[in-house]
Amino acid sequence: MSLEQREQSEREQASRLLPPAPYPEPPPGRVEARREHFLGEIDRQARSRSPRLAPRSRGRWGLALGAAMATGAAVVVLTLNFGSPGAPPNVPPASAASVELLERAALAAATTPQTKVRAGQYSYLRTVGHTSVLSETKSGEMQLLRESEAMEQWTSVDGRERTLQRKGGNDNLLPGTPGRGSLNAPTYDFLAALPTDPDVLLKQIRDDAQENHGAGSDSTTGPDQEAFVTIGDLLRNGATPPDTTASLYRAAALIPGVDVVPDAVDAAGRKGIAVARTHDGERTEWIFDKSTARLLGERTVLVEDNAWGKAGTVVTSVAVVNSGIVDEAGQTP
């Protein structure tokens, strides 16, 4: 299949998988502006690469520009053979269907009314689901056990107070205070201060991933997969500023290897469509409502047999069932 045929197939797949969403038509010039942005990204990445490191003397790339005007989704799909800096060889860029779904999710987030947040308030999050752990039996065999992820959590928006977690009917104050927050332990104020330019935001996340999961570290995850996982964790954090949420979705669309799973079910039993990335035999899925492009939850599915189980096993699945901003720990929106 030629590059042009593959791009056409991906665009047709995106149209089939993603029904029209009720978002306003983008303002005049938005499609052209996004096109110029991605073309500029092509030039920037090409200039940043030394010819000595390139597998071929020149990069082969194709550009598919689709303006899904009925849904307000201006979609630009890059198919670059060099992907993002530091990407493993032969990892394709994000598929057309995943870029379109992420753009729709970004538009849905951007049109969400901004909540006025005051110092002293809390971000509230309620989840259901499970994670898996391997436990050794008395006979020395490994046994897969499920641990519940059903919980409620209240995190200080400014990081000044300890986080309250309610799990199994018990309330616990987590040790220490969040402070200003971090990518691994974000507060609302930390999320609100993140860059809203997708390229700058992804660079910040990838720099952190490169430091802890790049060459020279003991990690086998790699910066791209770790960036995808980090963005997923930030999106599931609960109450996140709309502009930050939109930027996180658009940053994810720049990560190589991102694709779409047409049918997925979250931990609450809700059916949707997933943006996914496969690494080391496991597929990490972000599940969205097909009609609204609202994030429902996340799960990890085995795509090959390993110590955690047979291919198709859902080893983790967490759904967000409620979130928001409240005045005091213990309150619900």
mmCIF file of N, CA and C in Angstrom, residues 268-317:
data_model
loop_
_atom_site.group_PDB
_atom_site.id
_atom_site.type_symbol
_atom_site.label_atom_id
_atom_site.label_comp_id
_atom_site.label_asym_id
_atom_site.label_seq_id
_atom_site.Cartn_x
_atom_site.Cartn_y
_atom_site.Cartn_z
ATOM 1 N N ALA A 268 -16.371 1.074 34.582
ATOM 2 C CA ALA A 268 -17.761 1.277 34.993
ATOM 3 C C ALA A 268 -18.738 0.620 34.030
ATOM 4 N N GLY A 269 -18.224 -0.090 33.017
ATOM 5 C CA GLY A 269 -19.071 -0.774 32.065
ATOM 6 C C GLY A 269 -19.538 0.085 30.908
ATOM 7 N N ARG A 270 -18.981 1.297 30.786
ATOM 8 C CA ARG A 270 -19.388 2.199 29.712
ATOM 9 C C ARG A 270 -18.590 1.898 28.448
ATOM 10 N N LYS A 271 -19.294 1.801 27.328
ATOM 11 C CA LYS A 271 -18.652 1.506 26.055
ATOM 12 C C LYS A 271 -18.158 2.783 25.390
ATOM 13 N N GLY A 272 -17.029 2.676 24.716
ATOM 14 C CA GLY A 272 -16.482 3.846 24.038
ATOM 15 C C GLY A 272 -15.456 3.460 22.992
ATOM 16 N N ILE A 273 -14.708 4.449 22.578
ATOM 17 C CA ILE A 273 -13.619 4.295 21.617
ATOM 18 C C ILE A 273 -12.339 4.745 22.307
ATOM 19 N N ALA A 274 -11.221 4.104 21.993
ATOM 20 C CA ALA A 274 -9.997 4.386 22.743
ATOM 21 C C ALA A 274 -8.869 4.892 21.858
ATOM 22 N N VAL A 275 -8.119 5.832 22.395
ATOM 23 C CA VAL A 275 -6.806 6.183 21.871
ATOM 24 C C VAL A 275 -5.814 5.315 22.627
ATOM 25 N N ALA A 276 -4.893 4.667 21.907
ATOM 26 C CA ALA A 276 -4.046 3.670 22.551
ATOM 27 C C ALA A 276 -2.618 3.729 22.045
ATOM 28 N N ARG A 277 -1.726 3.161 22.859
ATOM 29 C CA ARG A 277 -0.330 2.997 22.454
ATOM 30 C C ARG A 277 0.167 1.672 23.009
ATOM 31 N N THR A 278 0.808 0.878 22.156
ATOM 32 C CA THR A 278 1.281 -0.442 22.543
ATOM 33 C C THR A 278 2.784 -0.405 22.793
ATOM 34 N N HIS A 279 3.180 -1.007 23.913
ATOM 35 C CA HIS A 279 4.609 -1.077 24.259
ATOM 36 C C HIS A 279 4.858 -2.343 25.050
ATOM 37 N N ASP A 280 5.862 -3.106 24.630
ATOM 38 C CA ASP A 280 6.329 -4.274 25.363
ATOM 39 C C ASP A 280 5.190 -5.243 25.690
ATOM 40 N N GLY A 281 4.324 -5.484 24.696
ATOM 41 C CA GLY A 281 3.269 -6.470 24.876
ATOM 42 C C GLY A 281 2.038 -5.991 25.614
ATOM 43 N N GLU A 282 1.983 -4.691 25.943
ATOM 44 C CA GLU A 282 0.834 -4.144 26.641
ATOM 45 C C GLU A 282 0.297 -2.930 25.892
ATOM 46 N N ARG A 283 -1.025 -2.816 25.820
ATOM 47 C CA ARG A 283 -1.652 -1.686 25.140
ATOM 48 C C ARG A 283 -2.358 -0.807 26.177
ATOM 49 N N THR A 284 -1.881 0.430 26.283
ATOM 50 C CA THR A 284 -2.496 1.403 27.183
ATOM 51 C C THR A 284 -3.584 2.148 26.424
ATOM 52 N N GLU A 285 -4.810 2.131 26.946
ATOM 53 C CA GLU A 285 -5.955 2.709 26.261
ATOM 54 C C GLU A 285 -6.589 3.825 27.084
ATOM 55 N N TRP A 286 -6.864 4.958 26.434
ATOM 56 C CA TRP A 286 -7.684 6.020 27.016
ATOM 57 C C TRP A 286 -9.060 5.906 26.373
ATOM 58 N N ILE A 287 -10.077 5.666 27.157
ATOM 59 C CA ILE A 287 -11.403 5.388 26.611
ATOM 60 C C ILE A 287 -12.259 6.657 26.633
ATOM 61 N N PHE A 288 -12.836 6.971 25.459
ATOM 62 C CA PHE A 288 -13.661 8.173 25.306
ATOM 63 C C PHE A 288 -15.096 7.794 24.954
ATOM 64 N N ASP A 289 -16.028 8.631 25.390
ATOM 65 C CA ASP A 289 -17.400 8.528 24.936
ATOM 66 C C ASP A 289 -17.434 8.857 23.446
ATOM 67 N N LYS A 290 -18.062 7.991 22.637
ATOM 68 C CA LYS A 290 -18.042 8.189 21.193
ATOM 69 C C LYS A 290 -18.803 9.438 20.757
ATOM 70 N N SER A 291 -19.822 9.831 21.520
ATOM 71 C CA SER A 291 -20.643 10.961 21.114
ATOM 72 C C SER A 291 -20.070 12.303 21.556
ATOM 73 N N THR A 292 -19.524 12.343 22.768
ATOM 74 C CA THR A 292 -19.085 13.625 23.328
ATOM 75 C C THR A 292 -17.572 13.802 23.338
ATOM 76 N N ALA A 293 -16.804 12.736 23.075
ATOM 77 C CA ALA A 293 -15.342 12.760 23.158
ATOM 78 C C ALA A 293 -14.866 13.077 24.572
ATOM 79 N N ARG A 294 -15.695 12.787 25.571
ATOM 80 C CA ARG A 294 -15.306 12.979 26.968
ATOM 81 C C ARG A 294 -14.549 11.752 27.453
ATOM 82 N N LEU A 295 -13.456 11.971 28.198
ATOM 83 C CA LEU A 295 -12.650 10.866 28.707
ATOM 84 C C LEU A 295 -13.424 10.119 29.788
ATOM 85 N N LEU A 296 -13.534 8.801 29.626
ATOM 86 C CA LEU A 296 -14.237 7.967 30.590
ATOM 87 C C LEU A 296 -13.282 7.280 31.560
ATOM 88 N N GLY A 297 -12.184 6.785 31.047
ATOM 89 C CA GLY A 297 -11.257 6.064 31.895
ATOM 90 C C GLY A 297 -10.079 5.537 31.102
ATOM 91 N N GLU A 298 -9.331 4.669 31.738
ATOM 92 C CA GLU A 298 -8.112 4.128 31.128
ATOM 93 C C GLU A 298 -7.983 2.664 31.503
ATOM 94 N N ARG A 299 -7.394 1.866 30.607
ATOM 95 C CA ARG A 299 -7.127 0.477 30.932
ATOM 96 C C ARG A 299 -5.874 0.003 30.207
ATOM 97 N N THR A 300 -5.287 -1.077 30.707
ATOM 98 C CA THR A 300 -4.123 -1.698 30.080
ATOM 99 C C THR A 300 -4.478 -3.131 29.721
ATOM 100 N N VAL A 301 -4.286 -3.485 28.447
ATOM 101 C CA VAL A 301 -4.668 -4.796 27.930
ATOM 102 C C VAL A 301 -3.428 -5.501 27.380
ATOM 103 N N LEU A 302 -3.260 -6.763 27.714
ATOM 104 C CA LEU A 302 -2.147 -7.540 27.168
ATOM 105 C C LEU A 302 -2.423 -7.872 25.707
ATOM 106 N N VAL A 303 -1.429 -7.683 24.862
ATOM 107 C CA VAL A 303 -1.570 -8.043 23.448
ATOM 108 C C VAL A 303 -0.776 -9.298 23.124
ATOM 109 N N GLU A 304 -0.061 -9.812 24.119
ATOM 110 C CA GLU A 304 0.648 -11.088 23.973
ATOM 111 C C GLU A 304 0.738 -11.743 25.341
ATOM 112 N N ASP A 305 0.892 -13.049 25.355
ATOM 113 C CA ASP A 305 0.986 -13.781 26.620
ATOM 114 C C ASP A 305 2.262 -13.383 27.366
ATOM 115 N N ASN A 306 2.131 -13.211 28.689
ATOM 116 C CA ASN A 306 3.319 -12.992 29.524
ATOM 117 C C ASN A 306 2.984 -13.401 30.959
ATOM 118 N N ALA A 307 3.845 -13.029 31.884
ATOM 119 C CA ALA A 307 3.650 -13.444 33.278
ATOM 120 C C ALA A 307 2.355 -12.905 33.879
ATOM 121 N N TRP A 308 1.822 -11.838 33.285
ATOM 122 C CA TRP A 308 0.599 -11.226 33.812
ATOM 123 C C TRP A 308 -0.655 -11.907 33.292
ATOM 124 N N GLY A 309 -0.540 -12.765 32.284
ATOM 125 C CA GLY A 309 -1.715 -13.459 31.790
ATOM 126 C C GLY A 309 -1.677 -13.665 30.292
ATOM 127 N N LYS A 310 -2.802 -14.115 29.754
ATOM 128 C CA LYS A 310 -2.948 -14.369 28.334
ATOM 129 C C LYS A 310 -3.271 -13.074 27.590
ATOM 130 N N ALA A 311 -2.983 -13.070 26.290
ATOM 131 C CA ALA A 311 -3.334 -11.929 25.457
ATOM 132 C C ALA A 311 -4.836 -11.657 25.573
ATOM 133 N N GLY A 312 -5.184 -10.384 25.713
ATOM 134 C CA GLY A 312 -6.576 -9.994 25.894
ATOM 135 C C GLY A 312 -6.938 -9.713 27.340
ATOM 136 N N THR A 313 -6.067 -10.108 28.279
ATOM 137 C CA THR A 313 -6.325 -9.851 29.695
ATOM 138 C C THR A 313 -6.252 -8.362 29.998
ATOM 139 N N VAL A 314 -7.247 -7.854 30.715
ATOM 140 C CA VAL A 314 -7.237 -6.459 31.158
ATOM 141 C C VAL A 314 -6.568 -6.424 32.530
ATOM 142 N N VAL A 315 -5.309 -5.981 32.575
ATOM 143 C CA VAL A 315 -4.565 -6.040 33.837
ATOM 144 C C VAL A 315 -4.862 -4.843 34.735
ATOM 145 N N THR A 316 -5.193 -3.700 34.149
ATOM 146 C CA THR A 316 -5.636 -2.558 34.946
ATOM 147 C C THR A 316 -6.788 -1.881 34.213
ATOM 148 N N SER A 317 -7.719 -1.341 34.971
ATOM 149 C CA SER A 317 -8.828 -0.592 34.389
ATOM 150 C C SER A 317 -9.375 0.351 35.452
#
